[in-house]
Amino acid sequence: YMLVIALLNAAMGHILCILLLSSGTGYIDRLDTCERVAKQAELAGEDVPLILSLAFIESRFNPKAVSRSGAVGVMQVLPKYSCYGKPKCDLVKEGLRIWKRFKRRSNSTFETLCKYNSGNRCSAKGKRYARKVLNKMTWLLHQVDQCGDLCCDC
C-alpha cells in the first residue's frame, strides 16, 4: 500500500514537472531537478505544487542560478546565511528548511511566500513575488484539472 502511494506521488510530481517545464522553452532538460524538488517537498511534508511553483519562479529549476544578491540554486538560497560552515550544503533541502522557518512565523501561505522572498519583513517586492508564485500554482493546478490527474495529453 505504501509503495503504491509513493509511486502515485512520484507520478504526480513527474506530471507537475512536465507541465511546468513545458510552459516555457528550453527547460525540459531540467526535469530531473524538478522531480528532485518535488520528492524533497513531499518528504518534508510540504505542498508539492506550491514548492514546485516557488522553485520555478525562483530559478526555472536551474541548479546553477545565481541572483544579483548572491542567492544560488533552484530555491535561491543565500549561502552566507544558510550554508555557512557546511561544506556540502544541499540547497534544495536548505530552501525547504528556510520555507518551514518562515511558515512557522507566518499566518498564511501568502505571508510565508512574501517572507521567503523579502526576509522577516513582507515588502512590496515580496508581495509581488507571492502573487507571482500563487498565480503559477493556480495555473499549474488548473492544468492538472483540465487534463485529469494522470493524463496530460490534452
GROMACS .gro file of C-alpha atoms in nm:
model
  154
    1TYR     CA    1   0.000   0.000   0.000
    2MET     CA    2   0.274   0.249   0.094
    3LEU     CA    3   0.463   0.160  -0.224
    4VAL     CA    4   0.153   0.237  -0.434
    5ILE     CA    5   0.114   0.576  -0.265
    6ALA     CA    6   0.484   0.651  -0.318
    7LEU     CA    7   0.453   0.560  -0.687
    8LEU     CA    8   0.142   0.775  -0.730
    9ASN     CA    9   0.312   1.070  -0.559
   10ALA     CA   10   0.620   1.027  -0.781
   11ALA     CA   11   0.396   1.011  -1.090
   12MET     CA   12   0.213   1.327  -0.983
   13GLY     CA   13   0.544   1.505  -0.922
   14HIS     CA   14   0.656   1.399  -1.270
   15ILE     CA   15   0.334   1.527  -1.428
   16LEU     CA   16   0.356   1.860  -1.244
   17CYS     CA   17   0.717   1.898  -1.359
   18ILE     CA   18   0.629   1.820  -1.721
   19LEU     CA   19   0.350   2.081  -1.709
   20LEU     CA   20   0.574   2.348  -1.556
   21LEU     CA   21   0.870   2.285  -1.780
   22SER     CA   22   0.665   2.272  -2.098
   23SER     CA   23   0.520   2.615  -2.016
   24GLY     CA   24   0.847   2.775  -2.126
   25THR     CA   25   1.102   2.694  -2.391
   26GLY     CA   26   1.430   2.520  -2.327
   27TYR     CA   27   1.354   2.398  -1.976
   28ILE     CA   28   1.270   2.030  -2.030
   29ASP     CA   29   1.634   1.935  -1.965
   30ARG     CA   30   1.570   2.037  -1.601
   31LEU     CA   31   1.317   1.759  -1.544
   32ASP     CA   32   1.544   1.563  -1.306
   33THR     CA   33   1.600   1.874  -1.094
   34CYS     CA   34   1.227   1.948  -1.082
   35GLU     CA   35   1.147   1.590  -0.981
   36ARG     CA   36   1.411   1.610  -0.707
   37VAL     CA   37   1.245   1.925  -0.570
   38ALA     CA   38   0.905   1.750  -0.581
   39LYS     CA   39   1.043   1.449  -0.392
   40GLN     CA   40   1.213   1.664  -0.127
   41ALA     CA   41   0.897   1.874  -0.081
   42GLU     CA   42   0.692   1.558  -0.036
   43LEU     CA   43   0.943   1.414   0.213
   44ALA     CA   44   0.932   1.743   0.404
   45GLY     CA   45   0.552   1.724   0.419
   46GLU     CA   46   0.509   2.036   0.213
   47ASP     CA   47   0.257   2.126  -0.059
   48VAL     CA   48   0.431   1.991  -0.371
   49PRO     CA   49   0.256   2.213  -0.631
   50LEU     CA   50   0.331   2.521  -0.418
   51ILE     CA   51   0.700   2.437  -0.369
   52LEU     CA   52   0.739   2.349  -0.738
   53SER     CA   53   0.581   2.683  -0.831
   54LEU     CA   54   0.816   2.862  -0.592
   55ALA     CA   55   1.123   2.688  -0.739
   56PHE     CA   56   1.003   2.758  -1.094
   57ILE     CA   57   0.964   3.129  -1.021
   58GLU     CA   58   1.296   3.140  -0.834
   59SER     CA   59   1.516   2.971  -1.093
   60ARG     CA   60   1.319   2.783  -1.358
   61PHE     CA   61   1.477   2.478  -1.189
   62ASN     CA   62   1.826   2.593  -1.283
   63PRO     CA   63   2.061   2.444  -1.020
   64LYS     CA   64   2.334   2.688  -1.131
   65ALA     CA   65   2.121   3.001  -1.100
   66VAL     CA   66   2.281   3.295  -0.916
   67SER     CA   67   2.090   3.615  -0.839
   68ARG     CA   68   2.225   3.970  -0.815
   69SER     CA   69   2.201   3.940  -0.436
   70GLY     CA   70   2.411   3.621  -0.434
   71ALA     CA   71   2.129   3.370  -0.385
   72VAL     CA   72   2.211   3.039  -0.551
   73GLY     CA   73   2.050   2.721  -0.676
   74VAL     CA   74   1.700   2.607  -0.753
   75MET     CA   75   1.549   2.758  -0.438
   76GLN     CA   76   1.772   3.070  -0.447
   77VAL     CA   77   1.930   3.029  -0.104
   78LEU     CA   78   2.176   3.284   0.036
   79PRO     CA   79   2.473   3.063   0.132
   80LYS     CA   80   2.624   3.323   0.364
   81TYR     CA   81   2.322   3.277   0.592
   82SER     CA   82   2.213   2.922   0.521
   83CYS     CA   83   2.514   2.713   0.433
   84TYR     CA   84   2.774   2.887   0.642
   85GLY     CA   85   3.029   2.631   0.754
   86LYS     CA   86   2.859   2.345   0.572
   87PRO     CA   87   3.098   2.207   0.310
   88LYS     CA   88   2.829   2.009   0.125
   89CYS     CA   89   2.510   2.210   0.159
   90ASP     CA   90   2.204   2.066  -0.018
   91LEU     CA   91   2.044   2.384  -0.147
   92VAL     CA   92   1.701   2.225  -0.206
   93LYS     CA   93   1.680   2.091   0.150
   94GLU     CA   94   1.814   2.421   0.277
   95GLY     CA   95   1.547   2.611   0.083
   96LEU     CA   96   1.280   2.388   0.234
   97ARG     CA   97   1.425   2.442   0.583
   98ILE     CA   98   1.405   2.819   0.530
   99TRP     CA   99   1.049   2.781   0.393
  100LYS     CA  100   0.945   2.589   0.707
  101ARG     CA  101   1.102   2.853   0.932
  102PHE     CA  102   0.907   3.135   0.764
  103LYS     CA  103   0.592   2.919   0.758
  104ARG     CA  104   0.606   2.875   1.137
  105ARG     CA  105   0.628   3.254   1.177
  106SER     CA  106   0.352   3.342   0.929
  107ASN     CA  107  -0.026   3.345   0.930
  108SER     CA  108  -0.078   3.248   0.567
  109THR     CA  109   0.084   3.099   0.259
  110PHE     CA  110   0.091   3.448   0.106
  111GLU     CA  111   0.283   3.586   0.404
  112THR     CA  112   0.522   3.287   0.401
  113LEU     CA  113   0.597   3.342   0.032
  114CYS     CA  114   0.644   3.713   0.090
  115LYS     CA  115   0.892   3.650   0.372
  116TYR     CA  116   1.072   3.378   0.173
  117ASN     CA  117   1.145   3.650  -0.081
  118SER     CA  118   1.191   3.952   0.145
  119GLY     CA  119   1.317   3.817   0.475
  120ASN     CA  120   1.142   3.884   0.804
  121ARG     CA  121   0.951   4.183   0.670
  122CYS     CA  122   0.693   4.149   0.398
  123SER     CA  123   0.790   4.420   0.146
  124ALA     CA  124   0.603   4.538  -0.166
  125LYS     CA  125   0.850   4.337  -0.376
  126GLY     CA  126   0.782   4.031  -0.161
  127LYS     CA  127   0.407   4.074  -0.209
  128ARG     CA  128   0.451   4.087  -0.589
  129TYR     CA  129   0.664   3.773  -0.566
  130ALA     CA  130   0.399   3.594  -0.354
  131ARG     CA  131   0.129   3.678  -0.609
  132LYS     CA  132   0.352   3.552  -0.890
  133VAL     CA  133   0.413   3.216  -0.717
  134LEU     CA  134   0.045   3.175  -0.626
  135ASN     CA  135  -0.058   3.260  -0.983
  136LYS     CA  136   0.183   2.997  -1.116
  137MET     CA  137   0.045   2.740  -0.873
  138THR     CA  138  -0.313   2.829  -0.972
  139TRP     CA  139  -0.219   2.786  -1.338
  140LEU     CA  140  -0.050   2.454  -1.263
  141LEU     CA  141  -0.347   2.316  -1.070
  142HIS     CA  142  -0.582   2.434  -1.344
  143GLN     CA  143  -0.374   2.241  -1.600
  144VAL     CA  144  -0.400   1.928  -1.387
  145ASP     CA  145  -0.777   1.975  -1.356
  146GLN     CA  146  -0.807   2.022  -1.733
  147CYS     CA  147  -0.606   1.710  -1.812
  148GLY     CA  148  -0.714   1.482  -1.532
  149ASP     CA  149  -0.483   1.357  -1.261
  150LEU     CA  150  -0.291   1.109  -1.472
  151CYS     CA  151  -0.344   1.231  -1.830
  152CYS     CA  152  -0.170   1.533  -1.976
  153ASP     CA  153  -0.218   1.479  -2.348
  154CYS     CA  154  -0.493   1.741  -2.352
   0.00000   0.00000   0.00000
